[in-house]
C-alpha cells in the first residue's frame, strides 16, 4: 500500500516539501486505497493514521509521562482491523536533504525513538522512511548503514532497502 501511494506521487513536486506535507499526501493516497477505492480486496482490512499520538510513553530524559501535546506522534500508522486487538505497523519519516540529515534520521526522534520505546511501543512492527530530496539514494543508504551500528542497543530486523 505504501509503495502504491508512493508511486502515485510525482517526486519532482516534493523536492523542497516539508516532511509533514509529504507524509500527509502519502497517507491521503493510502486512505484512498483503503477507504474509497481499494484495488485489492485485502486493502479494506486496514486503516491509515497520520500523525497518530502515542500514549503511555515515558520520557527517557525526564522519566515523566509524556502527555498531551508532548506525546510523540507516529508519522504513519497502518492498522489491521481484522484482528482484536488490532495489529499495527508504525512508520517514522525523515527528510534527507542536507549533510546533517542522517543525524536527524538516527537521533531520538528517528530510529532512536524506536530503540527508546517511544515509537511503536504497542505496535507489532515499526520502520523508517527517508525522503531523499538531495543527493543519491545509494549515498544516503551508505551513510545510514555506516552510522547505524554505532547506536546504543542497535538492532534491525533486516537489510536496509530502497525503492527507486
PDB file of C-alpha atoms in Angstrom:
ATOM      1  CA  UNK A   1       0.000   0.000   0.000  1.00  0.00           C
ATOM      2  CA  UNK A   2       2.771   2.400   0.916  1.00  0.00           C
ATOM      3  CA  UNK A   3       4.591   1.660  -2.309  1.00  0.00           C
ATOM      4  CA  UNK A   4       1.407   2.166  -4.353  1.00  0.00           C
ATOM      5  CA  UNK A   5       0.866   5.515  -2.639  1.00  0.00           C
ATOM      6  CA  UNK A   6       4.482   6.484  -3.294  1.00  0.00           C
ATOM      7  CA  UNK A   7       4.172   5.547  -6.959  1.00  0.00           C
ATOM      8  CA  UNK A   8       1.126   7.818  -7.284  1.00  0.00           C
ATOM      9  CA  UNK A   9       3.205  10.872  -6.301  1.00  0.00           C
ATOM     10  CA  UNK A  10       5.470  12.900  -8.577  1.00  0.00           C
ATOM     11  CA  UNK A  11       8.866  13.163  -6.808  1.00  0.00           C
ATOM     12  CA  UNK A  12       9.637  16.473  -8.543  1.00  0.00           C
ATOM     13  CA  UNK A  13       6.690  18.030  -6.689  1.00  0.00           C
ATOM     14  CA  UNK A  14       8.340  17.205  -3.342  1.00  0.00           C
ATOM     15  CA  UNK A  15      11.960  18.330  -3.864  1.00  0.00           C
ATOM     16  CA  UNK A  16      11.653  21.046  -1.213  1.00  0.00           C
ATOM     17  CA  UNK A  17       8.489  19.902   0.584  1.00  0.00           C
ATOM     18  CA  UNK A  18       8.335  19.619   4.360  1.00  0.00           C
ATOM     19  CA  UNK A  19       8.193  16.173   5.957  1.00  0.00           C
ATOM     20  CA  UNK A  20       4.591  16.558   7.149  1.00  0.00           C
ATOM     21  CA  UNK A  21       3.444  17.604   3.663  1.00  0.00           C
ATOM     22  CA  UNK A  22       4.971  14.516   2.048  1.00  0.00           C
ATOM     23  CA  UNK A  23       3.686  12.214   4.782  1.00  0.00           C
ATOM     24  CA  UNK A  24       0.215  13.769   4.614  1.00  0.00           C
ATOM     25  CA  UNK A  25      -0.007  13.182   0.864  1.00  0.00           C
ATOM     26  CA  UNK A  26       1.206   9.585   1.231  1.00  0.00           C
ATOM     27  CA  UNK A  27      -1.414   8.985   3.937  1.00  0.00           C
ATOM     28  CA  UNK A  28      -4.151  10.580   1.819  1.00  0.00           C
ATOM     29  CA  UNK A  29      -3.309   8.233  -1.060  1.00  0.00           C
ATOM     30  CA  UNK A  30      -3.228   5.209   1.256  1.00  0.00           C
ATOM     31  CA  UNK A  31      -6.567   6.222   2.802  1.00  0.00           C
ATOM     32  CA  UNK A  32      -7.997   6.443  -0.698  1.00  0.00           C
ATOM     33  CA  UNK A  33      -6.779   2.879  -1.330  1.00  0.00           C
ATOM     34  CA  UNK A  34      -8.232   1.555   1.929  1.00  0.00           C
ATOM     35  CA  UNK A  35     -11.457   3.543   2.301  1.00  0.00           C
ATOM     36  CA  UNK A  36     -12.633   4.763  -1.101  1.00  0.00           C
ATOM     37  CA  UNK A  37     -11.218   2.749  -3.979  1.00  0.00           C
ATOM     38  CA  UNK A  38      -9.397  -0.406  -2.878  1.00  0.00           C
ATOM     39  CA  UNK A  39      -7.697  -2.012  -5.867  1.00  0.00           C
ATOM     40  CA  UNK A  40      -7.344  -5.260  -3.923  1.00  0.00           C
ATOM     41  CA  UNK A  41      -9.862  -6.816  -1.549  1.00  0.00           C
ATOM     42  CA  UNK A  42      -7.396  -7.021   1.352  1.00  0.00           C
ATOM     43  CA  UNK A  43      -6.873  -3.238   1.365  1.00  0.00           C
ATOM     44  CA  UNK A  44     -10.202  -2.650   3.096  1.00  0.00           C
ATOM     45  CA  UNK A  45      -8.892  -4.538   6.139  1.00  0.00           C
ATOM     46  CA  UNK A  46      -6.551  -1.668   7.014  1.00  0.00           C
ATOM     47  CA  UNK A  47      -6.889   1.839   8.379  1.00  0.00           C
ATOM     48  CA  UNK A  48      -4.320   4.593   7.915  1.00  0.00           C
ATOM     49  CA  UNK A  49      -3.465   7.097  10.650  1.00  0.00           C
ATOM     50  CA  UNK A  50      -1.468  10.274  10.004  1.00  0.00           C
ATOM     51  CA  UNK A  51       0.387  11.983  12.897  1.00  0.00           C
ATOM     52  CA  UNK A  52      -1.038   9.487  15.393  1.00  0.00           C
ATOM     53  CA  UNK A  53      -0.122  10.314  19.028  1.00  0.00           C
ATOM     54  CA  UNK A  54       1.428   7.572  21.160  1.00  0.00           C
ATOM     55  CA  UNK A  55       0.067   7.098  24.675  1.00  0.00           C
ATOM     56  CA  UNK A  56       1.727   5.601  27.725  1.00  0.00           C
ATOM     57  CA  UNK A  57       5.187   6.879  26.819  1.00  0.00           C
ATOM     58  CA  UNK A  58       7.691   7.913  29.482  1.00  0.00           C
ATOM     59  CA  UNK A  59      10.386  10.415  28.564  1.00  0.00           C
ATOM     60  CA  UNK A  60      13.825   8.811  28.568  1.00  0.00           C
ATOM     61  CA  UNK A  61      15.299  12.171  29.594  1.00  0.00           C
ATOM     62  CA  UNK A  62      12.992  13.155  32.474  1.00  0.00           C
ATOM     63  CA  UNK A  63      11.403   9.849  33.484  1.00  0.00           C
ATOM     64  CA  UNK A  64       7.996  11.559  33.413  1.00  0.00           C
ATOM     65  CA  UNK A  65       4.989  10.519  31.334  1.00  0.00           C
ATOM     66  CA  UNK A  66       4.658  12.351  28.024  1.00  0.00           C
ATOM     67  CA  UNK A  67       1.078  13.602  27.833  1.00  0.00           C
ATOM     68  CA  UNK A  68      -0.982  15.905  25.644  1.00  0.00           C
ATOM     69  CA  UNK A  69       0.981  17.766  23.009  1.00  0.00           C
ATOM     70  CA  UNK A  70       4.254  16.347  24.393  1.00  0.00           C
ATOM     71  CA  UNK A  71       3.309  12.835  23.300  1.00  0.00           C
ATOM     72  CA  UNK A  72       5.378  11.570  20.389  1.00  0.00           C
ATOM     73  CA  UNK A  73       3.440  11.419  17.146  1.00  0.00           C
ATOM     74  CA  UNK A  74       3.858   8.493  14.809  1.00  0.00           C
ATOM     75  CA  UNK A  75       4.088   9.816  11.253  1.00  0.00           C
ATOM     76  CA  UNK A  76       2.202   6.869   9.728  1.00  0.00           C
ATOM     77  CA  UNK A  77       0.421   4.024  11.473  1.00  0.00           C
ATOM     78  CA  UNK A  78      -1.126   1.255   9.402  1.00  0.00           C
ATOM     79  CA  UNK A  79      -3.597  -0.802  11.439  1.00  0.00           C
ATOM     80  CA  UNK A  80      -5.098  -4.175  10.530  1.00  0.00           C
ATOM     81  CA  UNK A  81      -8.747  -4.064  11.624  1.00  0.00           C
ATOM     82  CA  UNK A  82      -9.394  -7.789  11.139  1.00  0.00           C
ATOM     83  CA  UNK A  83      -7.923  -8.839  14.478  1.00  0.00           C
ATOM     84  CA  UNK A  84      -8.738  -7.918  18.048  1.00  0.00           C
ATOM     85  CA  UNK A  85      -6.673  -6.409  19.420  1.00  0.00           C
ATOM     86  CA  UNK A  86      -5.813  -4.564  16.200  1.00  0.00           C
ATOM     87  CA  UNK A  87      -2.283  -5.044  14.930  1.00  0.00           C
ATOM     88  CA  UNK A  88      -0.268  -2.034  13.881  1.00  0.00           C
ATOM     89  CA  UNK A  89       2.740  -1.082  11.812  1.00  0.00           C
ATOM     90  CA  UNK A  90       4.337   2.207  12.787  1.00  0.00           C
ATOM     91  CA  UNK A  91       6.439   4.297  10.376  1.00  0.00           C
ATOM     92  CA  UNK A  92       8.599   7.300  11.205  1.00  0.00           C
ATOM     93  CA  UNK A  93       9.690   9.540   8.314  1.00  0.00           C
ATOM     94  CA  UNK A  94      12.585  11.945   7.944  1.00  0.00           C
ATOM     95  CA  UNK A  95      13.760  14.191   5.125  1.00  0.00           C
ATOM     96  CA  UNK A  96      17.228  13.501   3.721  1.00  0.00           C
ATOM     97  CA  UNK A  97      18.182  16.809   2.179  1.00  0.00           C
ATOM     98  CA  UNK A  98      21.249  18.276   3.889  1.00  0.00           C
ATOM     99  CA  UNK A  99      24.522  16.915   5.263  1.00  0.00           C
ATOM    100  CA  UNK A 100      23.268  16.570   8.863  1.00  0.00           C
ATOM    101  CA  UNK A 101      20.002  14.851   7.866  1.00  0.00           C
ATOM    102  CA  UNK A 102      21.406  11.414   8.742  1.00  0.00           C
ATOM    103  CA  UNK A 103      21.783  12.591  12.335  1.00  0.00           C
ATOM    104  CA  UNK A 104      18.086  13.502  12.437  1.00  0.00           C
ATOM    105  CA  UNK A 105      17.212  10.141  10.879  1.00  0.00           C
ATOM    106  CA  UNK A 106      19.120   8.318  13.618  1.00  0.00           C
ATOM    107  CA  UNK A 107      18.522  10.575  16.651  1.00  0.00           C
ATOM    108  CA  UNK A 108      15.969  10.205  19.450  1.00  0.00           C
ATOM    109  CA  UNK A 109      13.177  11.467  17.186  1.00  0.00           C
ATOM    110  CA  UNK A 110      14.087   8.990  14.447  1.00  0.00           C
ATOM    111  CA  UNK A 111      15.381   5.441  14.862  1.00  0.00           C
ATOM    112  CA  UNK A 112      16.380   6.309  18.427  1.00  0.00           C
ATOM    113  CA  UNK A 113      12.709   6.714  19.348  1.00  0.00           C
ATOM    114  CA  UNK A 114      12.133   3.051  18.432  1.00  0.00           C
ATOM    115  CA  UNK A 115      15.167   2.000  20.478  1.00  0.00           C
ATOM    116  CA  UNK A 116      13.962   4.043  23.485  1.00  0.00           C
ATOM    117  CA  UNK A 117      10.475   2.519  23.220  1.00  0.00           C
ATOM    118  CA  UNK A 118       8.794   5.837  22.436  1.00  0.00           C
ATOM    119  CA  UNK A 119       7.598   4.772  18.975  1.00  0.00           C
ATOM    120  CA  UNK A 120       5.736   1.565  18.177  1.00  0.00           C
ATOM    121  CA  UNK A 121       5.597   0.607  21.850  1.00  0.00           C
ATOM    122  CA  UNK A 122       2.223  -1.077  21.434  1.00  0.00           C
ATOM    123  CA  UNK A 123       2.587  -1.932  17.743  1.00  0.00           C
ATOM    124  CA  UNK A 124       3.823  -5.201  16.340  1.00  0.00           C
ATOM    125  CA  UNK A 125       6.295  -3.696  13.900  1.00  0.00           C
ATOM    126  CA  UNK A 126       7.907  -0.411  13.001  1.00  0.00           C
ATOM    127  CA  UNK A 127      10.129   1.111  10.392  1.00  0.00           C
ATOM    128  CA  UNK A 128      11.652   4.250   8.957  1.00  0.00           C
ATOM    129  CA  UNK A 129      11.291   6.080   5.660  1.00  0.00           C
ATOM    130  CA  UNK A 130      13.844   8.539   4.355  1.00  0.00           C
ATOM    131  CA  UNK A 131      12.545  11.118   1.886  1.00  0.00           C
ATOM    132  CA  UNK A 132      15.569  11.666  -0.380  1.00  0.00           C
ATOM    133  CA  UNK A 133      15.372  15.288  -1.529  1.00  0.00           C
ATOM    134  CA  UNK A 134      19.016  15.926  -2.331  1.00  0.00           C
ATOM    135  CA  UNK A 135      21.807  13.638  -3.488  1.00  0.00           C
ATOM    136  CA  UNK A 136      21.630   9.989  -4.449  1.00  0.00           C
ATOM    137  CA  UNK A 137      19.759   7.280  -2.604  1.00  0.00           C
ATOM    138  CA  UNK A 138      22.803   4.991  -2.513  1.00  0.00           C
ATOM    139  CA  UNK A 139      24.881   7.710  -0.837  1.00  0.00           C
ATOM    140  CA  UNK A 140      22.239   8.153   1.884  1.00  0.00           C
ATOM    141  CA  UNK A 141      21.977   4.378   2.380  1.00  0.00           C
ATOM    142  CA  UNK A 142      25.744   4.175   2.847  1.00  0.00           C
ATOM    143  CA  UNK A 143      25.702   6.998   5.417  1.00  0.00           C
ATOM    144  CA  UNK A 144      22.892   5.371   7.404  1.00  0.00           C
ATOM    145  CA  UNK A 145      24.469   1.891   7.231  1.00  0.00           C
ATOM    146  CA  UNK A 146      27.794   3.316   8.455  1.00  0.00           C
ATOM    147  CA  UNK A 147      26.325   5.122  11.466  1.00  0.00           C
ATOM    148  CA  UNK A 148      23.558   2.679  12.419  1.00  0.00           C
ATOM    149  CA  UNK A 149      25.786   0.081  14.166  1.00  0.00           C
ATOM    150  CA  UNK A 150      27.184   2.843  16.401  1.00  0.00           C
ATOM    151  CA  UNK A 151      23.796   3.492  18.002  1.00  0.00           C
ATOM    152  CA  UNK A 152      23.241   2.130  21.532  1.00  0.00           C
ATOM    153  CA  UNK A 153      21.116  -1.006  21.530  1.00  0.00           C
ATOM    154  CA  UNK A 154      21.282  -1.174  17.722  1.00  0.00           C
ATOM    155  CA  UNK A 155      19.320  -3.926  16.059  1.00  0.00           C
ATOM    156  CA  UNK A 156      17.468  -4.221  12.784  1.00  0.00           C
ATOM    157  CA  UNK A 157      15.076  -6.870  11.588  1.00  0.00           C
ATOM    158  CA  UNK A 158      16.611  -6.958   8.154  1.00  0.00           C
ATOM    159  CA  UNK A 159      18.589  -5.224   5.481  1.00  0.00           C
ATOM    160  CA  UNK A 160      18.003  -1.581   4.717  1.00  0.00           C
ATOM    161  CA  UNK A 161      16.051  -1.445   1.477  1.00  0.00           C
ATOM    162  CA  UNK A 162      15.215   1.236  -1.037  1.00  0.00           C
ATOM    163  CA  UNK A 163      12.594   1.995  -3.654  1.00  0.00           C
ATOM    164  CA  UNK A 164      13.559   3.896  -6.741  1.00  0.00           C
TER     165      UNK A 164
END
